[in-house]
Short mmCIF file of C-alpha atoms and ligand atoms in Angstrom, two decimals:
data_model
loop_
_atom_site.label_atom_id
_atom_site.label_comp_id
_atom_site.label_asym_id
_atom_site.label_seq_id
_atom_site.Cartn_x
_atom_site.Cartn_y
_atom_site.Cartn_z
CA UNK S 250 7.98 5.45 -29.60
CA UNK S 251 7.61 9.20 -28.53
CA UNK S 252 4.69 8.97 -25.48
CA UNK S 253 4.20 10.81 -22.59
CA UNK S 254 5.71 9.35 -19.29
CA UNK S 255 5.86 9.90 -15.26
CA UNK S 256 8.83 9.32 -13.04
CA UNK S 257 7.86 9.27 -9.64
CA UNK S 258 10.57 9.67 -6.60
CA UNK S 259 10.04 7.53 -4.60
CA UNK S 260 12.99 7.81 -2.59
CA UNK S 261 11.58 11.82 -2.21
CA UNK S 262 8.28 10.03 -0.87
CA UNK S 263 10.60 8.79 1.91
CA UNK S 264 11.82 11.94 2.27
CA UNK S 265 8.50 13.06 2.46
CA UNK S 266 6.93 11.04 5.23
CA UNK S 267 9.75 11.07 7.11
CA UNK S 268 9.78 15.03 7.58
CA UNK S 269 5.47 14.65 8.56
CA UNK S 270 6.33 11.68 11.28
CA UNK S 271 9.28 14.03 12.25
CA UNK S 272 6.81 17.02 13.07
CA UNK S 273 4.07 14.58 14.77
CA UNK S 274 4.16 13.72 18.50
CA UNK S 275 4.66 9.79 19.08
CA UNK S 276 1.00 9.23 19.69
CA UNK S 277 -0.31 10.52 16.46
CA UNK S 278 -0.10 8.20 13.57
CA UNK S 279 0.07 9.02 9.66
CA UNK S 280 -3.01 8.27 7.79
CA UNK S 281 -1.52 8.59 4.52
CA UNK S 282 -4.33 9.61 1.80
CA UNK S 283 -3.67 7.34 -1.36
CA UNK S 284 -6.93 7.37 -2.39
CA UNK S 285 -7.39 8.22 -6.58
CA UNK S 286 -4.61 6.07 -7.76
CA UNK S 287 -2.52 7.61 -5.13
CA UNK S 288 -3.30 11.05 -6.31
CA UNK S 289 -2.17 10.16 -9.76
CA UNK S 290 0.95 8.60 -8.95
CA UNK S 291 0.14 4.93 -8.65
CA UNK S 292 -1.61 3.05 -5.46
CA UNK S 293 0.79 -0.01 -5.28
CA UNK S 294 4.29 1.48 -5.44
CA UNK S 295 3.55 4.42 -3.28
CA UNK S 296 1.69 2.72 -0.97
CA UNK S 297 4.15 -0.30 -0.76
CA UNK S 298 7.04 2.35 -0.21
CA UNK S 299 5.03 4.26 2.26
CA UNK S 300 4.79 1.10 4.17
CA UNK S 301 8.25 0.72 4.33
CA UNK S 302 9.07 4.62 5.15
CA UNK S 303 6.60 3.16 8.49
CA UNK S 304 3.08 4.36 7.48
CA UNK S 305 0.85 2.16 9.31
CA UNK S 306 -2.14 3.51 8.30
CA UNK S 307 -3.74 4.17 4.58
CA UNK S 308 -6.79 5.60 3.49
CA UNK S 309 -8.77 5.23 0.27
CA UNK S 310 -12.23 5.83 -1.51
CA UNK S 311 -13.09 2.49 -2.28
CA UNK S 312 -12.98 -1.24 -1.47
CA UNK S 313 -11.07 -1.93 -4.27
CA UNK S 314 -8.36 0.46 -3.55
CA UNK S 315 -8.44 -0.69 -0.10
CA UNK S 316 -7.68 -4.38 -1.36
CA UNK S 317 -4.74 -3.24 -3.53
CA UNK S 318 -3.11 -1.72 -0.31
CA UNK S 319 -3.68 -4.98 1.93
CA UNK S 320 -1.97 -6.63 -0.74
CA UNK S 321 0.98 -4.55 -0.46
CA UNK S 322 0.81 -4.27 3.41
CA UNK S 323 -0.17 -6.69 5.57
CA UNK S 324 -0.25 -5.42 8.71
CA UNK S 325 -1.73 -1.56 7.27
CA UNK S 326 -5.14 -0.24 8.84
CA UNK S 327 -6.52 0.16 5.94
CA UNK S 328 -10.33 2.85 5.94
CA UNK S 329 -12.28 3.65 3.45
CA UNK S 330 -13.73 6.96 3.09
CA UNK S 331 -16.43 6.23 0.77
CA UNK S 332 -19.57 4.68 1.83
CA UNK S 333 -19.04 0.65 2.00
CA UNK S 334 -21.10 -1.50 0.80
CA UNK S 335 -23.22 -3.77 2.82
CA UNK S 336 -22.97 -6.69 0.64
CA UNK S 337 -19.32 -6.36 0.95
CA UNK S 338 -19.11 -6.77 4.33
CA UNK S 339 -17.50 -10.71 3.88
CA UNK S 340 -14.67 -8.94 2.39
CA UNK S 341 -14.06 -6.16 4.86
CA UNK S 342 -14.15 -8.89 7.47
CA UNK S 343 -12.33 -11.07 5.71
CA UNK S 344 -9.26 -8.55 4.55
CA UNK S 345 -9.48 -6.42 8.24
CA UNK S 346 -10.67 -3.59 6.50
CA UNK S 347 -11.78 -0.28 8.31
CA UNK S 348 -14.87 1.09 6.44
CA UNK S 349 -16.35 4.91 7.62
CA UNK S 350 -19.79 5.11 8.70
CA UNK S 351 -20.68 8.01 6.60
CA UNK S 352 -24.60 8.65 8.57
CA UNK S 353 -26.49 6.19 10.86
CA UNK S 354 -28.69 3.89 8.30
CA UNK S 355 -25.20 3.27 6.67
CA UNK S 356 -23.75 2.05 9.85
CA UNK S 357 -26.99 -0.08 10.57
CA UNK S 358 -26.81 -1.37 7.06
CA UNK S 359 -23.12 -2.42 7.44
CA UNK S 360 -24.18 -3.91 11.36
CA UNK S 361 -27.13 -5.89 9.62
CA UNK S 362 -24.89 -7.69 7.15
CA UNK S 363 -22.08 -8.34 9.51
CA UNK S 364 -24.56 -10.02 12.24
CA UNK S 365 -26.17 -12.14 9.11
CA UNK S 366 -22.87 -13.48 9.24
CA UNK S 367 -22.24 -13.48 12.54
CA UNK S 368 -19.20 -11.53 12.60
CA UNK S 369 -18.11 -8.65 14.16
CA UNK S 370 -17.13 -5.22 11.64
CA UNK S 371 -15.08 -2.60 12.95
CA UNK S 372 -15.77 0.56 11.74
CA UNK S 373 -14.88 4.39 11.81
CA UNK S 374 -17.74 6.87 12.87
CA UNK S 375 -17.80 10.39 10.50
CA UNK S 376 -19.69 13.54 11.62
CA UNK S 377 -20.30 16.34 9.69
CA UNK S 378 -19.50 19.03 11.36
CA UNK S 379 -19.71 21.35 8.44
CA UNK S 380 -18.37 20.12 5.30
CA UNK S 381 -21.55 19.22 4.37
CA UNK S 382 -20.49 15.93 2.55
CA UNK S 383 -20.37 12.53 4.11
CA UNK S 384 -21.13 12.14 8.27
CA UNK S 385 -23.60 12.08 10.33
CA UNK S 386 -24.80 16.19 11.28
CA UNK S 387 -22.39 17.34 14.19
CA UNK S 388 -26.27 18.17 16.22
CA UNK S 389 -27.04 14.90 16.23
CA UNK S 390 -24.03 12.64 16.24
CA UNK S 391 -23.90 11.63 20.06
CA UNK S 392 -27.13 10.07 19.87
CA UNK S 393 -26.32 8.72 16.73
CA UNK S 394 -23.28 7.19 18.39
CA UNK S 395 -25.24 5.82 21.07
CA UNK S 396 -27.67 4.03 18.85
CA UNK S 397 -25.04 2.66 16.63
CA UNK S 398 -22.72 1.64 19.90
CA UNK S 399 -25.53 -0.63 20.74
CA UNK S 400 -25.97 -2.51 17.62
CA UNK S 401 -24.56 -6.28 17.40
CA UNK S 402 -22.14 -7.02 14.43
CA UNK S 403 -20.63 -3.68 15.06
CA UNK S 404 -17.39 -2.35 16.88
CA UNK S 405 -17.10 1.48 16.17
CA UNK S 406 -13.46 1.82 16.60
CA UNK S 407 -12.41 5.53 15.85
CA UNK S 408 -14.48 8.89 14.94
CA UNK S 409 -13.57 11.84 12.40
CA UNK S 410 -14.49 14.38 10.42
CA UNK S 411 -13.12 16.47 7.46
CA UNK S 412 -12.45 20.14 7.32
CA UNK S 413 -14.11 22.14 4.75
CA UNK S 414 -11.41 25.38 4.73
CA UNK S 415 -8.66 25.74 7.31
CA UNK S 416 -7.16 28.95 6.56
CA UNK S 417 -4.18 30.26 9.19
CA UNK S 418 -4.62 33.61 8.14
CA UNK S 419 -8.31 34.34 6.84
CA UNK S 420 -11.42 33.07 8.79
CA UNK S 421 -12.85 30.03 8.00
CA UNK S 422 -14.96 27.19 9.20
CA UNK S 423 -12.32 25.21 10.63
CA UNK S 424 -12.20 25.84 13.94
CA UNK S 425 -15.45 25.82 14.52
CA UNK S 426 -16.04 22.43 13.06
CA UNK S 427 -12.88 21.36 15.11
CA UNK S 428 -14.98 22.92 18.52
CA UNK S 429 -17.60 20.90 17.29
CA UNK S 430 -16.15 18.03 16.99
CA UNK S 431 -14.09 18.19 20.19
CA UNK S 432 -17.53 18.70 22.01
CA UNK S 433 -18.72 15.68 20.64
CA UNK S 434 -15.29 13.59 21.07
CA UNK S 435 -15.95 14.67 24.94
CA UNK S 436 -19.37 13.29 25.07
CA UNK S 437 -18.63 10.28 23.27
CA UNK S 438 -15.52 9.36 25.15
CA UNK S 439 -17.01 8.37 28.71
CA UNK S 440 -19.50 6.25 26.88
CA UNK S 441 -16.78 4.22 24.62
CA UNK S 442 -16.11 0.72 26.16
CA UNK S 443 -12.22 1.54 24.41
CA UNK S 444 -10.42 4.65 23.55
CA UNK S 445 -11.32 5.81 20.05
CA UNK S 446 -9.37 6.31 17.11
CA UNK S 447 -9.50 10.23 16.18
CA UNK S 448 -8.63 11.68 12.98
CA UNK S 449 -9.46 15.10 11.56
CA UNK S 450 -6.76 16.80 9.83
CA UNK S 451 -6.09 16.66 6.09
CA UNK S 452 -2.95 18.10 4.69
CA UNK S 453 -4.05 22.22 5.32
CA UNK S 454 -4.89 21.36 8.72
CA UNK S 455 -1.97 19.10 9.72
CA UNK S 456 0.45 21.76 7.92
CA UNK S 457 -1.20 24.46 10.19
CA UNK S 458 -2.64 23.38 13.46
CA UNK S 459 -0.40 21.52 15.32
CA UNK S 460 -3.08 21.20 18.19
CA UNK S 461 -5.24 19.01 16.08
CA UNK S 462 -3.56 16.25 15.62
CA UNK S 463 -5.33 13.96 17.83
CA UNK S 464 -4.58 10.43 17.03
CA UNK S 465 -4.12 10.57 13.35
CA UNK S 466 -3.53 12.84 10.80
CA UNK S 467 -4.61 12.14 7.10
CA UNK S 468 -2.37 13.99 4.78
CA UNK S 469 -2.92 13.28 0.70
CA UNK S 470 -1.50 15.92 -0.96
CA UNK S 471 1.36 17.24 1.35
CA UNK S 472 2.87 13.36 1.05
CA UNK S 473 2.84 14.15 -2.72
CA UNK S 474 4.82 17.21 -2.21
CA UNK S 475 1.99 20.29 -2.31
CA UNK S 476 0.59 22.27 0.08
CA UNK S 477 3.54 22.20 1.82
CA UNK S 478 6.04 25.20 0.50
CA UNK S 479 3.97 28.05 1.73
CA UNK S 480 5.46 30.02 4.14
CA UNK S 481 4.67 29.21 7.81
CA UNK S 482 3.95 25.29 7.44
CA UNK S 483 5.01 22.70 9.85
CA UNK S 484 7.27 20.63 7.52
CA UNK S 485 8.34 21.18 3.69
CA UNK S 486 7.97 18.25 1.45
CA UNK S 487 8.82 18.01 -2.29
CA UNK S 488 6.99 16.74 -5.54
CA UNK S 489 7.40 13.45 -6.49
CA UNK S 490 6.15 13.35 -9.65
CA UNK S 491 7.40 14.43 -13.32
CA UNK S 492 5.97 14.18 -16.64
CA UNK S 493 7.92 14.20 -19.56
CA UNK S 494 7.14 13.42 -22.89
CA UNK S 495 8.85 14.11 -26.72
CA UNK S 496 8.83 16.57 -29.21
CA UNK S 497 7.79 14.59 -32.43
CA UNK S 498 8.06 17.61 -34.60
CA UNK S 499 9.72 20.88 -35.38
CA UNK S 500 8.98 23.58 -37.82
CA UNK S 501 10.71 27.26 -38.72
CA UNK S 502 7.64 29.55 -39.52
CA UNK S 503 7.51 32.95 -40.17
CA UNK S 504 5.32 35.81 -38.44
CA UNK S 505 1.23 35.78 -39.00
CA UNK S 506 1.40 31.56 -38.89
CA UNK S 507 -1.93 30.52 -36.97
CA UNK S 508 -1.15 27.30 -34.92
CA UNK S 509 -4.09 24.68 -33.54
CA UNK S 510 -7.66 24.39 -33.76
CA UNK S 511 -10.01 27.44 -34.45
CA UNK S 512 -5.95 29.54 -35.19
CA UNK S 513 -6.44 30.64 -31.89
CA UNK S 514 -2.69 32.15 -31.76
CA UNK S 515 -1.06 33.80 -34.53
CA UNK S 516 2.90 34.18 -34.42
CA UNK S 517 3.88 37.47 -33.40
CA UNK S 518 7.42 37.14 -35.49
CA UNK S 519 9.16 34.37 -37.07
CA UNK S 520 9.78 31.20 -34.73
CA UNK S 521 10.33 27.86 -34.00
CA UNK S 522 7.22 25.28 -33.41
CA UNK S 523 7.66 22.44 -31.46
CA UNK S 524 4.78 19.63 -31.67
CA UNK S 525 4.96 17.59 -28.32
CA UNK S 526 3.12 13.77 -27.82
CA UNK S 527 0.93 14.86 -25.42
CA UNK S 528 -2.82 16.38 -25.60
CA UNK S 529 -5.94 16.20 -23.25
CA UNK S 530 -6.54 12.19 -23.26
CA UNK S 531 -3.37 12.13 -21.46
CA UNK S 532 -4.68 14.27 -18.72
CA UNK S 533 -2.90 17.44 -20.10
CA UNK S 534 -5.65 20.27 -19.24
CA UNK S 535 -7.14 22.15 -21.95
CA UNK S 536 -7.56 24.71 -20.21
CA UNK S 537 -3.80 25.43 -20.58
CA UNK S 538 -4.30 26.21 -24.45
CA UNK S 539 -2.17 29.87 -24.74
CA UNK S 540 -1.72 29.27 -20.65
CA UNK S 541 0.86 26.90 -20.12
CA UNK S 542 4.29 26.15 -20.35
CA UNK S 543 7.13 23.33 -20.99
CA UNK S 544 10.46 22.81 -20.40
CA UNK S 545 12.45 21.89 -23.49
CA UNK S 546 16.57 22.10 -23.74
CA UNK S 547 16.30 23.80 -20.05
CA UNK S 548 13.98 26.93 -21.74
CA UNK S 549 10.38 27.50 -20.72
CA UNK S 550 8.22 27.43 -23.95
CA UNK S 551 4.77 28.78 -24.24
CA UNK S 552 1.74 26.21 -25.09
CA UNK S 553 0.58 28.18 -27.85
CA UNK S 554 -2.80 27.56 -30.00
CA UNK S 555 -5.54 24.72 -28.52
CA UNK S 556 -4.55 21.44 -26.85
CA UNK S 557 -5.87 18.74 -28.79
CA UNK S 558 -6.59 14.93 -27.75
CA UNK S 559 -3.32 13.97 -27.96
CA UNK S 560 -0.62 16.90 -29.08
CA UNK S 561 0.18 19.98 -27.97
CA UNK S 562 1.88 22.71 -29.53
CA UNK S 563 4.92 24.77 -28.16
CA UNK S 564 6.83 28.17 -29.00
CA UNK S 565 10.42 27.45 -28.54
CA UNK S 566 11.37 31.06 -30.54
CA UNK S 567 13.68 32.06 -33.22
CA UNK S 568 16.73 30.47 -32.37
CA UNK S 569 15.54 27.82 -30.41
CA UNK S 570 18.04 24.25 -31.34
CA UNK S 571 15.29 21.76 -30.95
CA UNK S 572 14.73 18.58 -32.49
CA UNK S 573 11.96 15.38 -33.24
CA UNK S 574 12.91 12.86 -29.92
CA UNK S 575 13.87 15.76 -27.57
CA UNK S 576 12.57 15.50 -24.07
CA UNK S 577 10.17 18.46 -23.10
CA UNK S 578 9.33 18.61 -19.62
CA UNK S 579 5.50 19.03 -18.77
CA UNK S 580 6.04 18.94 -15.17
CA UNK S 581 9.29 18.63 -13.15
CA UNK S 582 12.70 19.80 -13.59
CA UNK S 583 15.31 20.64 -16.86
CA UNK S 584 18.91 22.19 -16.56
CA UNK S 585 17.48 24.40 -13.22
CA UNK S 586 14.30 25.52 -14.78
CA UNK S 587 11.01 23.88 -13.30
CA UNK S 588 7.68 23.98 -13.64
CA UNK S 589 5.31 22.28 -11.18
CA UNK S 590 1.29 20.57 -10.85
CA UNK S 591 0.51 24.23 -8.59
CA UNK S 592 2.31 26.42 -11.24
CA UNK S 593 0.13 24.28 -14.09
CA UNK S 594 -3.03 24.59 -11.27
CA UNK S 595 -2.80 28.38 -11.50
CA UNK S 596 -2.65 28.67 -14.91
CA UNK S 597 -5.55 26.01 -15.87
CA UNK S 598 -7.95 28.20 -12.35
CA UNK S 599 -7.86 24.40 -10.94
CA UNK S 600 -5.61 23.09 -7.61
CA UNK S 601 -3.05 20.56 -8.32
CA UNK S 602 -4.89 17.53 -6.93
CA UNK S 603 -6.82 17.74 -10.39
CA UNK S 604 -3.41 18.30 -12.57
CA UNK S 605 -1.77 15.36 -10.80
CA UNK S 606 -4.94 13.07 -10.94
CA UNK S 607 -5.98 13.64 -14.70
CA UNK S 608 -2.99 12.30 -15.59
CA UNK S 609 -4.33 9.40 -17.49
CA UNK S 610 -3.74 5.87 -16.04
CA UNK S 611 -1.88 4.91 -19.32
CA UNK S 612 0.29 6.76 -18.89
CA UNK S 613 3.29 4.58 -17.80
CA UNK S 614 4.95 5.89 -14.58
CA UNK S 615 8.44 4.40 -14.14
CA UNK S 616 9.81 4.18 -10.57
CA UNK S 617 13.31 5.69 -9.06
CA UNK S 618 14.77 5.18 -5.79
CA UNK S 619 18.00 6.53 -4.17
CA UNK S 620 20.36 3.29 -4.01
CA UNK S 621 19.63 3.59 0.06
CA UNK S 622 16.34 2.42 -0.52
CA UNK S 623 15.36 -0.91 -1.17
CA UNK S 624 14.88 -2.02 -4.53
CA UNK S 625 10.93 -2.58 -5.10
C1 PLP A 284 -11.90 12.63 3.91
C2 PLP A 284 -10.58 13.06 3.39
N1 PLP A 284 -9.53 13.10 4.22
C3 PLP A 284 -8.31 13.50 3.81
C4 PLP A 284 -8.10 13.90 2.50
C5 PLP A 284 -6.73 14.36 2.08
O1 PLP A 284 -6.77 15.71 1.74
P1 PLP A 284 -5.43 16.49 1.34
O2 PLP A 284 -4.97 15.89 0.07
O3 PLP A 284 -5.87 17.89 1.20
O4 PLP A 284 -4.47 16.26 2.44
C6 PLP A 284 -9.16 13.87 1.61
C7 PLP A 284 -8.93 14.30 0.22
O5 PLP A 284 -9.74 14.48 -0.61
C8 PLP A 284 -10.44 13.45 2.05
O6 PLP A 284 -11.48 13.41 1.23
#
């Protein structure tokens, strides 16, 4: 069968953390993002292998997520970004999961439940200190803190927050969120029975500002090999993920052919069509009809005419020596040419987190690892 397929690296993961632990001082700790299926390239594998490249910490969206790293990883802290549930509190307990507080009733909630059961839940506190998303507002998070740091059934164990732009070059609201937050981290820390856990920095601000570090760092897409080849970042990481799939069909037409829905591209000149098992219920953007490009027999071939659900059409030209059960390469690598999820990102106006996470859980992903690595 001719389907679209991912190979992810893993042995380039390794690679991958091992060049962020190498730029981090010994007291800040990896909180690898794997949230989203692990950004597209699947939660159990990576995180299992992230484990063993030493990540000790993980963070995720949900509970369920969280669950699917603990069983993987023991021993992980494991948080949850999203906002817990309170009637899931048993199983946060239960599994030594992390959840954030993402505003004060949401910490009392989760307190409330844990007390009911007369346990003890140990929890992250978020401010907002400009995002504007989850956490409680930067003005009023010491008091917030206080309140919450008196309530039974809770242990607040760590506080963060989350950048909205970190920009080396441009201005942006980074640094004064990270002032913010830094005030507040000084208020709050003569009042903590125990030293907090900090952790601020996604990947922009852990590729750029060395000085925030504080306890943990919480790189997602920098692990996965973005974000990271700019010039002037702390460490270089690679992609892990390719997506190949097949050509299932190949056609000689001559000039003035119109190709896809609505004929939105006419041949300039006689060519060669290649029809490729692959189309937007896969995850392959339509907004890369006439934009994007593939990699077939080492050539890069226009996506010519609409993507549909599940094909896609390519130019391979004239003299192109293709044939049905070829591999074309949607992202990766092929005889030196490559295209990659930020090439595909610029073409479709999107980033690559969306490239790399549309691609459509069934799709299978098949696992590699350099023979130094051990077999998972
Ligand atoms: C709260 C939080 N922290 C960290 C990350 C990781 O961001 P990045 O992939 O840019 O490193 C995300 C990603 O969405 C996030 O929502």
């Amino acid at each position: 069968m001719i389907a679209p397929w991912a190979q992810i690296d893993l042995a380039a993961l390794d690679r991958n953390v091992r060049a962020m632990r190498a730029a981090l001082g010994p007291r800040t700790s990896i909180v690898m993002v794997v949230k989203a299926n692990a950004y597209g390239h699947g939660l159990t594998p990576v995180a299992r292998q992230a484990a063993r490249s030493g990540v000790r910490w993980f963070a995720v969206a949900y509970l369920h997520e969280a669950l699917h790293v603990r069983a993987v990883c023991e021993d992980a802290e494991v948080v949850i970004l999203g906002a817990a549930m309170p009637e899931d509190v048993r199983t946060l307990i239960e599994h030594r999961l992390t959840p954030i507080m993402v505003d004060e009733e949401h910490g009392r909630a989760l307190a409330s439940a844990a007390r009911a059961r007369g346990a003890v839940l140990r929890a992250h506190l978020k401010i907002d200190t400009g995002m504007g998303r989850f956490g409680v507002p930067w003005t009023q998070a010491v008091s917030a803190y206080e309140r919450l740091a008196r309530e039974s059934g809770l242990e607040i164990s760590g506080l963060c927050t989350h950048f909205a732009s970190v920009e080396p070059r441009k201005p942006s609201l980074g640094p004064t969120q990270m002032e913010r937050f830094r005030e507040i981290d000084a208020a709050i820390a003569h009042r903590a029975a125990t030293p907090l856990f900090r952790h601020v920095s996604s990947s922009r601000a852990f590729l750029t500002q060395p000085d925030w570090d504080l306890d943990g760092v919480r790189p997602g897409i920098a692990a996965y090999g973005y974000g990271a080849r700019e010039r002037g970042m702390r460490v270089e990481t690679e992609p892990l993920l390719q997506w190949r799939t097949g050509v299932m069909q190949v056609k000689r037409v001559p000039a003035d052919f119109a190709v896809g829905y609505y004929s939105t591209y006419v041949t300039p000149a006689p060519t060669t069509l290649a029809t490729l098992a692959v189309g937007y219920a896969d995850g392959y953007s339509r907004a890369l009809s006439n934009k994007g490009f593939v990699l077939i027999g080492g050539k890069r071939c226009a996506v010519v005419g609409r993507v549909s659900m599940n094909w896609i059409t390519a130019d391979c030209g004239p003299d192109a020596d293709v044939a049905p059960g070829d591999e074309a390469v949607l992202i990766g690598a092929q005889s030196g040419e490559s295209i990659w999820a930020d090439e595909l990102a610029r073409l479709a106006r999107t980033i690559p987190y969306e490239i790399l996470t549309n691609i459509h859980a069934s799709v299978e992903r098949h696992y590699i690892s350099s023979p130094s690595l051990p077999i998972l």
